[in-house]
Each structure stands twice: as C-alpha cells, then as structure tokens.
Coordinates of C-alpha atoms and ligand atoms in Angstrom, one line a residue:
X1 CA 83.5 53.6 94.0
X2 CA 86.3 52.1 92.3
X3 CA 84.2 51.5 89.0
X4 CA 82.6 55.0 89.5
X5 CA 86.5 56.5 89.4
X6 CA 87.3 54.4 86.3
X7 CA 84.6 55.9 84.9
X8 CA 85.7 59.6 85.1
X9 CA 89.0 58.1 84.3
X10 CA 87.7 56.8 81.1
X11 CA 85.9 59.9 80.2
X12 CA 88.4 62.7 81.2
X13 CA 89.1 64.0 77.2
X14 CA 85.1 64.2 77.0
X15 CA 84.9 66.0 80.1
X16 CA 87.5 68.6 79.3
X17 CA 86.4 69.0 75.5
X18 CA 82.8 69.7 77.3
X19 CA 84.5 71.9 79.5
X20 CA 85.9 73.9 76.6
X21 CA 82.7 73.8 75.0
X22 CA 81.2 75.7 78.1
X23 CA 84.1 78.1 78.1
X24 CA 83.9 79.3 74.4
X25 CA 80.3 81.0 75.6
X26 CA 81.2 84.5 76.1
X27 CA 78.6 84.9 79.2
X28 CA 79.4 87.8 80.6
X29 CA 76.5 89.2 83.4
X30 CA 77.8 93.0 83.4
X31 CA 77.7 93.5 80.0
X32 CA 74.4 93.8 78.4
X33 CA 75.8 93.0 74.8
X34 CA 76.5 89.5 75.9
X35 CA 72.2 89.2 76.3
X36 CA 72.2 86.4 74.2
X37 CA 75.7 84.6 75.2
X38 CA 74.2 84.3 78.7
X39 CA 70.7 82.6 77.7
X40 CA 73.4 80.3 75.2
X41 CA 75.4 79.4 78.1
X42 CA 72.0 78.5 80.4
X43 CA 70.9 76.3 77.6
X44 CA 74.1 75.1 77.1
X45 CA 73.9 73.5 80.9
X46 CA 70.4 72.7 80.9
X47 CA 71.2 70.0 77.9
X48 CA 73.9 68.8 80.1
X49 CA 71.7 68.2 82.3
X50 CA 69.0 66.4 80.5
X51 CA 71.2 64.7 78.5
X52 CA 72.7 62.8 82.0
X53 CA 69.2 61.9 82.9
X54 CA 68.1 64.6 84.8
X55 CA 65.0 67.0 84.9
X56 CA 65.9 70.6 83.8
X57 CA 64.4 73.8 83.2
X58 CA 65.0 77.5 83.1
X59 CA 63.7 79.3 85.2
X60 CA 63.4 82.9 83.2
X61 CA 63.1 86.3 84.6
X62 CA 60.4 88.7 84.5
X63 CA 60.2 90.1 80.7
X64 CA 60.6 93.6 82.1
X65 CA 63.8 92.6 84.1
X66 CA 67.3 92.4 82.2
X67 CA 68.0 89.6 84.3
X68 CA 69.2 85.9 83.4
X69 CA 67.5 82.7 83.5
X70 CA 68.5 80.1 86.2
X71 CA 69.2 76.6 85.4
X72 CA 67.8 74.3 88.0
X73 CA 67.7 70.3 87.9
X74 CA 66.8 67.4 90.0
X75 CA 67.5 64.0 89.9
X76 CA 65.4 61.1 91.0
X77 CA 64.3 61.5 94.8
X78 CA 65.7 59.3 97.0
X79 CA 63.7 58.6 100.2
X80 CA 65.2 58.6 103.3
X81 CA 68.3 60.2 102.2
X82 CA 69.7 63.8 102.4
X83 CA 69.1 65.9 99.6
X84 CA 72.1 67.9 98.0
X85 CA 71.5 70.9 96.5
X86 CA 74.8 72.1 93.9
X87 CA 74.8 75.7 93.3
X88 CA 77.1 77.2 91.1
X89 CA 77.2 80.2 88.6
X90 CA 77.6 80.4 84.8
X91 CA 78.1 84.0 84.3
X92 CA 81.7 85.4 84.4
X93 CA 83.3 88.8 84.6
X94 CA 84.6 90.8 81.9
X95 CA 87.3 89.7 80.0
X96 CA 89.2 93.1 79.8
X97 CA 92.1 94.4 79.2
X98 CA 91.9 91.5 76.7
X99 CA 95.3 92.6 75.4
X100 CA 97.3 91.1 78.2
X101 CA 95.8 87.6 77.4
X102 CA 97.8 85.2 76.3
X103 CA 95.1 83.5 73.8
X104 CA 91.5 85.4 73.4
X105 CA 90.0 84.8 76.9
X106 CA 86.8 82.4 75.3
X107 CA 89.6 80.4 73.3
X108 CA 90.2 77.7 75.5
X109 CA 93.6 77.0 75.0
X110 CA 95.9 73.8 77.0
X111 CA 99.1 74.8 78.5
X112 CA 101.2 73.3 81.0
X113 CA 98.6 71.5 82.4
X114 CA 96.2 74.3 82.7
X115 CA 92.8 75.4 80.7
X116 CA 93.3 79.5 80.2
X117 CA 90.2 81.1 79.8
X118 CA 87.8 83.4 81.4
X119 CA 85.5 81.6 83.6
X120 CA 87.8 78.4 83.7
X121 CA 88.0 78.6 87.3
X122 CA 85.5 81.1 88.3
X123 CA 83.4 79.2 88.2
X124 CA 82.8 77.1 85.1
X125 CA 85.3 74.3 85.3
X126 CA 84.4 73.8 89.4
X127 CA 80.4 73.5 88.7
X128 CA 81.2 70.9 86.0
X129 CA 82.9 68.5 88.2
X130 CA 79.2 68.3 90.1
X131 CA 77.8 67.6 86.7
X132 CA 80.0 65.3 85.6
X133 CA 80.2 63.4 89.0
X134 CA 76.5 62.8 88.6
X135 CA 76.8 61.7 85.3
X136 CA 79.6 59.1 86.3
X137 CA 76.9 57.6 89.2
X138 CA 74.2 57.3 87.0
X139 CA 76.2 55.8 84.4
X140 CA 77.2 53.3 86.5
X141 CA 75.2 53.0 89.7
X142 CA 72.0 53.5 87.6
X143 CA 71.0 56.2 90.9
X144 CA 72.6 58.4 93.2
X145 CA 72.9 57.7 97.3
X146 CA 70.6 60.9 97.7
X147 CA 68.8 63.1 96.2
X148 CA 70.5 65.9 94.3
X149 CA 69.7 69.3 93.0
X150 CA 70.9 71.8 90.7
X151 CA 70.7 75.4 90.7
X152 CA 73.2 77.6 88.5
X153 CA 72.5 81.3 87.9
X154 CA 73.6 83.6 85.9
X155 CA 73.9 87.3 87.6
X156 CA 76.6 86.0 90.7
X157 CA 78.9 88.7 89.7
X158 CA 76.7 91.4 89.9
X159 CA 74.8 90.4 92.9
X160 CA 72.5 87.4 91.8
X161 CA 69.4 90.2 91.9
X162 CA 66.8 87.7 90.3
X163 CA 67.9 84.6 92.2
X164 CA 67.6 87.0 95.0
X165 CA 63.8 87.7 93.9
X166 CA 62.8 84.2 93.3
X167 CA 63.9 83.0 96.9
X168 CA 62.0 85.8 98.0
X169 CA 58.8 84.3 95.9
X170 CA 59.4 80.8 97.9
X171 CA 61.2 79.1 95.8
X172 CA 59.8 75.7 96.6
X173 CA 61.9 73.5 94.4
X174 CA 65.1 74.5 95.9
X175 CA 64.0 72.8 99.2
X176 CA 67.6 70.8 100.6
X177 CA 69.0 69.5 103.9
X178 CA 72.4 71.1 102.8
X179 CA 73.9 73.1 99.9
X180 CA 77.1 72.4 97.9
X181 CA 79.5 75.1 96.2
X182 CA 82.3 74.6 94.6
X183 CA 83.4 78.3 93.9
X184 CA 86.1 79.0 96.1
X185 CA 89.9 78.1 96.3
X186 CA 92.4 75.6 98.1
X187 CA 94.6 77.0 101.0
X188 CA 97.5 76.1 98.3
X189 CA 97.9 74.1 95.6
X190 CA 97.2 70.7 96.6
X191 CA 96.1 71.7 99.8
X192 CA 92.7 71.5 99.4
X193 CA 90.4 73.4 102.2
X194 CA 86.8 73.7 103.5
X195 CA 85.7 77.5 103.6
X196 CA 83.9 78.5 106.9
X197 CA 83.1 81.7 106.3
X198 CA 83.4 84.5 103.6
X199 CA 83.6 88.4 103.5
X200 CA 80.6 90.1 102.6
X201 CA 80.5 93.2 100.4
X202 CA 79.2 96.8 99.8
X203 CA 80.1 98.4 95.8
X204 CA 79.5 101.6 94.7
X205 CA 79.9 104.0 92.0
X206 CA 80.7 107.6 92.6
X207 CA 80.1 110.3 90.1
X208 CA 81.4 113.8 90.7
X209 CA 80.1 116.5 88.0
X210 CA 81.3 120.2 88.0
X211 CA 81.7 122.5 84.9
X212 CA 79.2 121.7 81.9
X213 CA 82.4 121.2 79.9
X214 CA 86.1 120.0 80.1
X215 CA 87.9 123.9 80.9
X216 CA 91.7 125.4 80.1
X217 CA 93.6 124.8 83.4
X218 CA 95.4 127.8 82.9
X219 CA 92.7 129.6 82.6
X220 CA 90.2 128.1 85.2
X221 CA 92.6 126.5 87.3
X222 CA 92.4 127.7 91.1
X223 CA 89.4 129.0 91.3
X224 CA 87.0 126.3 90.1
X225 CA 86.8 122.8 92.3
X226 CA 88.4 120.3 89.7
X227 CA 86.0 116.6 89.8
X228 CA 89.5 114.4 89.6
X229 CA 91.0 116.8 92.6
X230 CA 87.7 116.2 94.1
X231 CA 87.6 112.2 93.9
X232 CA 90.7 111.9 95.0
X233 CA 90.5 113.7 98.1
X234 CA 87.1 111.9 99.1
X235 CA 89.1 108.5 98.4
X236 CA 91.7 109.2 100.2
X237 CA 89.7 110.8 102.9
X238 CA 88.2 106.6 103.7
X239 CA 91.0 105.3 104.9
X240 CA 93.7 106.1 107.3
X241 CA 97.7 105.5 107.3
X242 CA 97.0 102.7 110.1
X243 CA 94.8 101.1 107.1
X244 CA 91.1 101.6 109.4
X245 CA 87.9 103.0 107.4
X246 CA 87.2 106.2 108.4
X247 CA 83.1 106.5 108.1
X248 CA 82.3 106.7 111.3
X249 CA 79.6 104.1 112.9
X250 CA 81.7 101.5 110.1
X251 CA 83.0 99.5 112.9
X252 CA 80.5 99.2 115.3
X253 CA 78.7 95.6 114.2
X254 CA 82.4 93.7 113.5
X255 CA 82.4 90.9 115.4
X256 CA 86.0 91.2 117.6
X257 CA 88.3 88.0 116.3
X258 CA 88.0 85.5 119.2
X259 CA 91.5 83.9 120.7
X260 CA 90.1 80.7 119.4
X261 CA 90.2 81.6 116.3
X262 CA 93.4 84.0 116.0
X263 CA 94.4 80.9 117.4
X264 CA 93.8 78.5 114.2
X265 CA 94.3 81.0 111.6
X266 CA 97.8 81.6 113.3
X267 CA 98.6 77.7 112.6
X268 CA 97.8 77.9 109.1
X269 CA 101.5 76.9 107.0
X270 CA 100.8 80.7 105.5
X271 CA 104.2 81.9 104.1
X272 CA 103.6 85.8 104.1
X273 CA 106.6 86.7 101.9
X274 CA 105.6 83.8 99.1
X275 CA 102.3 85.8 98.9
X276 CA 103.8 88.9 97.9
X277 CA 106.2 87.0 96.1
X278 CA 103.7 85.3 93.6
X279 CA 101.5 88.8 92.9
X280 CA 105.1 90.3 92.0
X281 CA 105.7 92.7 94.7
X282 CA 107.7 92.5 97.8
X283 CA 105.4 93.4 100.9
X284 CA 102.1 95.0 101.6
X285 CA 100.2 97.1 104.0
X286 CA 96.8 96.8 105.6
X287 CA 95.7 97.8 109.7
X288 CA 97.7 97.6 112.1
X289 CA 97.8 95.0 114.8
X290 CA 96.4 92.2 112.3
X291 CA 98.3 89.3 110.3
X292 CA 98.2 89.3 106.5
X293 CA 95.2 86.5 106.7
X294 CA 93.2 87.9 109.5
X295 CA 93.7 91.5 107.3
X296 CA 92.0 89.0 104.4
X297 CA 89.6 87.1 106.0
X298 CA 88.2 88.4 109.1
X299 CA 88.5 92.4 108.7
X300 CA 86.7 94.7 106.5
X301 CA 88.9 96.0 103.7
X302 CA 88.2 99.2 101.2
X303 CA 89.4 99.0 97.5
X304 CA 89.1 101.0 94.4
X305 CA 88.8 99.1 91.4
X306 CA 88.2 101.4 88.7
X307 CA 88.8 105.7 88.3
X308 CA 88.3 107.6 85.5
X309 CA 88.3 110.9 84.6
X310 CA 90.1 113.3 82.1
X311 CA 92.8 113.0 79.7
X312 CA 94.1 109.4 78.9
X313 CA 95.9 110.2 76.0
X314 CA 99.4 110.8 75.2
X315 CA 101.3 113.7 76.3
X316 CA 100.3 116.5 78.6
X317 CA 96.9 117.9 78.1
X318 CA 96.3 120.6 80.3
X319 CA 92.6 120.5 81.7
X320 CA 90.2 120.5 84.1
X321 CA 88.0 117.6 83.2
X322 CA 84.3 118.4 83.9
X323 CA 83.7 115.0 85.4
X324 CA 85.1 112.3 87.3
X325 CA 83.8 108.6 88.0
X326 CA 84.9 106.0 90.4
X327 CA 84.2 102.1 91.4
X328 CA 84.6 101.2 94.9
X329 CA 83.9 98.6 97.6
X330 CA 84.1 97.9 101.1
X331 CA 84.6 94.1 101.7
X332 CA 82.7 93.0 105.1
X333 CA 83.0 90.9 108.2
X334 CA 80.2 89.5 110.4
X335 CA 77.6 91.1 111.5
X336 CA 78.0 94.4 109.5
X337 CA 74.8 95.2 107.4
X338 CA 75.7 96.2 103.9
X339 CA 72.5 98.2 103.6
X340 CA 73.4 100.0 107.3
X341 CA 76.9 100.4 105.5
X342 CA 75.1 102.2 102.3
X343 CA 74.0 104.9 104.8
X344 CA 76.9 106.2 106.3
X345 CA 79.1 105.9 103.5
X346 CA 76.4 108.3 101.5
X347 CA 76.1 110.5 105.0
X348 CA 80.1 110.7 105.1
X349 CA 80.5 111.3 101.5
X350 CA 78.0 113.9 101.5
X351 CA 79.2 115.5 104.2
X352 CA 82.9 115.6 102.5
X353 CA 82.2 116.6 99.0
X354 CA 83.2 119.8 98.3
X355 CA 81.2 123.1 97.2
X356 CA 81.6 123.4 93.1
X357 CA 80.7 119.2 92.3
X358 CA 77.7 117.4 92.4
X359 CA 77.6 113.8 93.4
X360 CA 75.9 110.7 92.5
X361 CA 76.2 107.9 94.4
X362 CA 74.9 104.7 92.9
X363 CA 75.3 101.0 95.0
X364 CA 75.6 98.5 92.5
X365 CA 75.8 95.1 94.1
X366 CA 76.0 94.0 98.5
X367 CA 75.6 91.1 100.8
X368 CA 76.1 90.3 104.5
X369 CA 79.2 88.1 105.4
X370 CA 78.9 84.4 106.2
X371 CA 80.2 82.8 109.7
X372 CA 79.1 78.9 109.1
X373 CA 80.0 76.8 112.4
X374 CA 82.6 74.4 112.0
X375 CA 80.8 72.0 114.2
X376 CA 78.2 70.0 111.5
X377 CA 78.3 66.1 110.1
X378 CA 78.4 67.7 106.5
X379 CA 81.8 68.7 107.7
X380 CA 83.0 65.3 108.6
X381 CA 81.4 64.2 105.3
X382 CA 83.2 66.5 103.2
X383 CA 86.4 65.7 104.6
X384 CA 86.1 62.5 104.3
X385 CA 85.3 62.7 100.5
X386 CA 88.4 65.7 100.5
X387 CA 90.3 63.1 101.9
X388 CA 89.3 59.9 99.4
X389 CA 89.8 62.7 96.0
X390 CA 92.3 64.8 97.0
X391 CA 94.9 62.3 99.0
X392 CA 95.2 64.6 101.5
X393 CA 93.0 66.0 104.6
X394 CA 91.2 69.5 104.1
X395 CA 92.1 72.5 106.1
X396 CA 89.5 74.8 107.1
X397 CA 89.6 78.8 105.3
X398 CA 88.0 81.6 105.8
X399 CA 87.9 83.5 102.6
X400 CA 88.2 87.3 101.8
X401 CA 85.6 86.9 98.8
X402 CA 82.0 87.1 98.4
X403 CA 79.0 84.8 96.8
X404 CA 76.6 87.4 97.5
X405 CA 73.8 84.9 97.5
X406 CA 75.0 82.7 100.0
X407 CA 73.7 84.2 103.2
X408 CA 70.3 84.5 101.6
X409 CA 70.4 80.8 100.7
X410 CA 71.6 79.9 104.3
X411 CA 68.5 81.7 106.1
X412 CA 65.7 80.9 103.2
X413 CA 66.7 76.9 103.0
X414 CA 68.0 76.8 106.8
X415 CA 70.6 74.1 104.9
X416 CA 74.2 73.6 106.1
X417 CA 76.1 75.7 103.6
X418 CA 79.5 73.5 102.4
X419 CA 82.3 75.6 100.3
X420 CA 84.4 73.3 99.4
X421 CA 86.7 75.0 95.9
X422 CA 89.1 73.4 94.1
X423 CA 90.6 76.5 92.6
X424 CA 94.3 78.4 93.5
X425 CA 94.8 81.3 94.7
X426 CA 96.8 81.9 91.1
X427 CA 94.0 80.6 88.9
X428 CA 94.0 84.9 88.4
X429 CA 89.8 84.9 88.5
X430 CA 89.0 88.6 87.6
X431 CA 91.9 88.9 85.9
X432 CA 93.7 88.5 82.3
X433 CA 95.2 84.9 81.7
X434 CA 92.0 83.2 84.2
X435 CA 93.4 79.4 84.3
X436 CA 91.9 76.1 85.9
X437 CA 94.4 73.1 86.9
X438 CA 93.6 70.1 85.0
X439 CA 94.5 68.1 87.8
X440 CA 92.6 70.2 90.1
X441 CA 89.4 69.6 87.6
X442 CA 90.4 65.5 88.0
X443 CA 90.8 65.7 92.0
X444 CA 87.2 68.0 92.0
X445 CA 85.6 65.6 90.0
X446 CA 86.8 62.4 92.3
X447 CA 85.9 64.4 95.4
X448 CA 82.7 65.1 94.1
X449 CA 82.0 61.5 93.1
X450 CA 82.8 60.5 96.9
X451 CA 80.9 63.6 98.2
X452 CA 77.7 62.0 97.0
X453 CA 78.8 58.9 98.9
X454 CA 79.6 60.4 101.6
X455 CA 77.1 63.3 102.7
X456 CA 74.6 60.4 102.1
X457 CA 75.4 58.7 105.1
X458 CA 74.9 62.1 107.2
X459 CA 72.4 61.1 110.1
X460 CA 69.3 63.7 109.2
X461 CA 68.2 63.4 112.9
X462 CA 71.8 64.7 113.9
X463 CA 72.8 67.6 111.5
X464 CA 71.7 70.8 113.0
X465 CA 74.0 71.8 115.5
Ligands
BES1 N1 84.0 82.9 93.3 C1 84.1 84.3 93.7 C2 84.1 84.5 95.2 C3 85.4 84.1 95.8 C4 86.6 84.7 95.4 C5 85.5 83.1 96.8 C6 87.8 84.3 95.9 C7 86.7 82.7 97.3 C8 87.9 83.3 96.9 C9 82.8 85.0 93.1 O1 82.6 84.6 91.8 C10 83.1 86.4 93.1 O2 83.9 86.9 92.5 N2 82.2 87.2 93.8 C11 82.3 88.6 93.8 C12 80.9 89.1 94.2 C13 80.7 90.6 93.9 C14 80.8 90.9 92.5 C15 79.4 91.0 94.4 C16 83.4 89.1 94.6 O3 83.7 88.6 95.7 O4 84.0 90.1 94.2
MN2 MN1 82.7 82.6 91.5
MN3 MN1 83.9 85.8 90.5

C-alpha cells in the first residue's frame, strides 16, 4: 500500500487538472440545451477509463428517448474475489442564479484549498477518486485484489429514468457482490461517516390556470379566483403549524423510529445551533416531538423549491396573473411508496383546489427510501479502509437526501449497498458557489485505494446477513 499511496501522492496535480478537465463540461441532465455537454462528459469518462487499462463502453439510450448514455467499465476479473461495482453520476444540476457565483460555475477555479464549481462535489470530484484509485493499483500492482466495475450515469438528478429501464431489461453486466458510492457527505469536516440509510422522494409540479389572460385587479379583483391566491392556499394547506403533512393516508407506511436508534442518533457530537449558524440564520422549525437530525433523517419533510407566477418586475403592478406554477417535493422515510404517495397528494389536491382554476399536476422524478442493515462485513471493510485514509474511525449517518436509483440497484443486484461520501455538508451542492475540499479529494482517493484492499478480503460465504 505504501507504494500505491506514493503513487497518488506523486500524481495529485494530474489528478486535480483532470478533475478540472471534468468540471469544465457543462453536463447538466435537466436542461435539454446541454444535449451534447452530457454525451461530452460520458465520453470524457469513458477515455478515462480506457486510458487506465480498463474496458469501457456507453451504453446509449433508445433514439426515441432524450435520455443519456451510461458509462460502464470493468477491469480484469479476479476469481475468487468479490466484485465491486463503483457507481457514480456525471450529470449535475443547474448552475443558476449564476450571478451569485463567485467565478462561472464550469470555471474551475482554486481557492483556499477548495475546487469551486458545479458538480465539484456532487458528484464529480467523489467518482474520480474511484477512478483514479484504480489507476494508482494498476500502475503499480499491475491488477486489482478484486474485480471492479463501473457504472456512471447521466440522469441522477432527474431520477436516473433510463438506468432505471436498463436494470429492468437485466442488465447482466452490472452483476456484483456489493456496490460502492461515493456521493454523499461526512458527519463534519474530517469526520468522515458511513451512510445507512437515505430519504426517498416524491416531486411534483403544480400548474393552476384561470383567466385566458393576465386581468386589472381593480377591475376583476374579488370576484374571479386569482391562480397565485390559489397556490398559496393549496401550499400552505400541506402542512400544519406542528410541521406534520396534512394528506391524509401520508403517514401510515413510516416506519416508527425505534429506541435503538433514537438512541445512536442522540450520541451523534451534532451541535444544533452551529447548524443554523453555518446556513446564516439563527434557529429553525420542523414537527414537533423530533430532534433537528431525526427531523432530517428519519421523517418525511415537504419543501417548495420553486413558485412562479405574475409580476416580477419592479414596482407595483396591479394584476391578476392568469397562471401560476409551482415545484414541490415530499422527502420520504421507510416504507412509504412514492407512487402510493402520487395518489393521495393528487386525491387531496383535487379535492382542495378551488372553483375558477384548473390544475395540472405533473410528478417529475420519485424513489422509495433506503434502510441498509448496519450489520454486514462490507461495513467492517469500509471502516477499516475509512480508518487507514481518513486517520480517523467512520461514524455511521443517515442522510436526508436521495440517489433515486439506489433502492432499485439494492433489490435488482441483491449487493450490499456501501455510501461512503467524502463531501461536507458546506460543499453548497445545488447551490451557487458548489466547492470540493482538496484534502477531502486526497483522503477519498487514499480511502479508496485501501477500499479495494480491504473489501477484498470480505469472506463471500459470510456477507449476507
Ligand atoms: N448526492 C445527492 C444526494 C445526497 C444529498 C446525498 C445530500 C447525501 C446528502 C444527489 O445527487 C441528489 O442531489 N439527489 C437528488 C435526487 C432528486 C433530484 C430525485 C436529491 O436528493 O434531491
Ligand atoms: Mn449526487
Ligand atoms: Mn445532487
């Protein structure tokens, strides 16, 4: 191991001008302008691949589909050994309101020890430390301890539809004894974590229509059902003061929090007021009766995340707009099924929307939570390797996000399922400014170097719990 780590050591600069490289691809899934960005940045890892000494193809959708290729590689089998498969995804969300970026969000630019850039942390920079990790083995092991896969999609931010589809077809090649992701975060900044389970989600877009044409409030107002009064009503109407969804039949899969595990979330160092503290405001809200991380983790949540309707411009303008739009999800626990979910949030909504509007309700993306068990050899593995990268042991996370894919991979492969990030939680994915530690790049690529190590000496006969 020691020559495998001077090895990364020697080739850091390469790594993080490749790195770059990969970030100046503008592939962003929910834009269809970026078409030709996304099959770029597919490529782009597919010679990455081959040029390490790997096999590597695209997989490409259906013609007829606007989905994106996968990438998917293998390296040399190694019998008797586990096989790995990495999965990661290359596509990244929008980079808007690109005006509160710092430097244009695919210029890569150095600061302080961090690469800012869309995609830096979620997820480019993390799948790269897989890829270069291999690289280092190869380069100077001549093989890898086990046999290791790739598969990196394209469409994980808008709900991996044709990864979804090609799993459904069989997918033959993807056959592994576990799965690796690196697309979550550490508890806190050097204190790295396994994640155990993640929240699963339900998104929709709501479009309320009422007059053909934007009307004078003075004239109309009163006596015509506004679309923005509308909307805002039906929000509002989903949640109550005491923070609880208020679809009925919404609760009635969620799995109760056992003592056990109140328990172990309770020990986690979590520092409540830093939290608030480091997203610049000083407290929060959320249902009553449950701690800040359990209220992240473990209990379904509702958010908007984008309205729009009527005047935007400056000054008063004094109308009723004839349309309103909005983007919401609800965030899932286990065993809630998002599809069960799609049907009573449409039967409430329905039932709420007043005379005057017509409404639209479109899901865009969903997937079940995941619960993994705790109790697995890939679990000792990974900490062990946590341990040997990071200098310091792993806690063990739930995490309030979603890999929508995950689940699916969990039940088609019947794989051990190991989330082991090496973002922070102020890497600001989603956001303006997105950043990836450098050091957090260094201590993910060492970790993954001893991963390989290490998950190769699971005992095959022993893993399934
Ligand atoms: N990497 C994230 C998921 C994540 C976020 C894990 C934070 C742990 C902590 C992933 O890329 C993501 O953003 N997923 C989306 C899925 C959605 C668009 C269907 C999410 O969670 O919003
Ligand atoms: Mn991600
Ligand atoms: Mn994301």
């Amino acid at each position: 191991m020691k020559a495998i780590e001077k090895y990364i050591r020697d080739n850091l600069d390469r790594f993080e001008e490749l790195l770059c490289e990969f970030l100046r691809i503008p592939s962003v899934s929910a834009d269809g302008r970026y078409r030709g960005e996304m099959l770029r940045a597919a490529e782009w890892l597919k010679t990455r691949l081959q040029e390490i000494g790997l096999k590597s193809w695209l997989i490409t959708p259906p013609e007829t589909s606007s989905g994106h290729p996968l990438v998917y590689a293998e390296a040399e089998k190694i019998p008797g050994a586990p096989t790995v498969l990495v999965y990661g995804h290359y596509d990244v969300q929008p980079a808007d309101p690109v005006e509160k970026w710092h430097n244009p969000p695919f210029e890569p630019t150095i600061r302080d020890g961090y690469v800012y850039a869309r995609g830096a942390s979620d997820d480019k920079g993390q799948l790269l430390t897989h890829v270069f990790s291999v690289e280092a083995w190869l380069a100077v092991q001549g093989k890898l301890p086990l046999t290791v896969k790739f598969l990196f999609e394209g469409e994980e931010e808008i709900g991996s539809p044709t990864l979804a589809q090609y799993l459904r077809k069989g997918a033959s090649e993807l056959g592994c004894d576990c799965v690796v992701i690196s697309d979550t975060a550490q508890f806190a900044p050097g204190q790295p974590a396994i994640t155990y389970g993640l929240r699963g989600i339900a998104y929709f877009q709501l479009e309320l229509e009422g007059p053909n044409s934007d009307l004078h409030s003075g004239q109309y107002g009163g006596a015509v059902t506004n679309p923005a009064n509308a909307l805002a009503a039906m929000l509002s109407s989903l949640i109550d003061e005491r923070g609880r969804i208020r679809i009925p039949g919404f609760y009635e899969k969620v799995r109760p929090l056992t003592d056990e595990e109140r328990q172990m979330l309770g020990l986690l160092p979590f520092d409540e007021e830093a939290f608030y503290r480091s997203i610049g405001v000083n407290t929060g809200s959320g249902e009553t009766g449950f701690t800040v991380l359990e209220r992240l983790w473990i209990r379904p949540s509702f958010d908007i995340s984008g309205l729009a309707s009527g005047y935007q411009g400056q000054g008063a303008k004094t109308i009723i707009p004839s349309r309103a739009e909005a983007k919401f999800s609800f965030r899932l626990v286990p065993d809630q099924d998002p599809a069960r979910i799609g049907e009573l949030v449409e039967t409430y909504l329905k039932q709420i929307c007043p005379p005057g509007v017509r409404m639209t309700l479109k899901p865009l993306a969903q997937c079940p939570a995941l619960a993994l068990p705790l109790s697995s050899p890939w679990i000792g593995a990974a900490q062990r390797a946590i341990e040997a990268g990071f200098g310091c042991a792993p806690v063990f996370v739930r995490s309030g996000g979603s890999i929508p894919i995950v689940s699916q991979l969990y039940q088609a492969l019947d794989a051990y399922i190991l989330l082991v990030g090496w973002g922070q939680e102020g890497d600001n994915p989603h956001a303006p400014n997105e950043r990836f530690s450098l050091a957090d790049f260094r201590r993910g690529l060492r970790t993954s170097c001893w991963l390989w190590q290490e998950l190769s000496q699971v005992d095959l006969d022993q893993q399934r719990p």
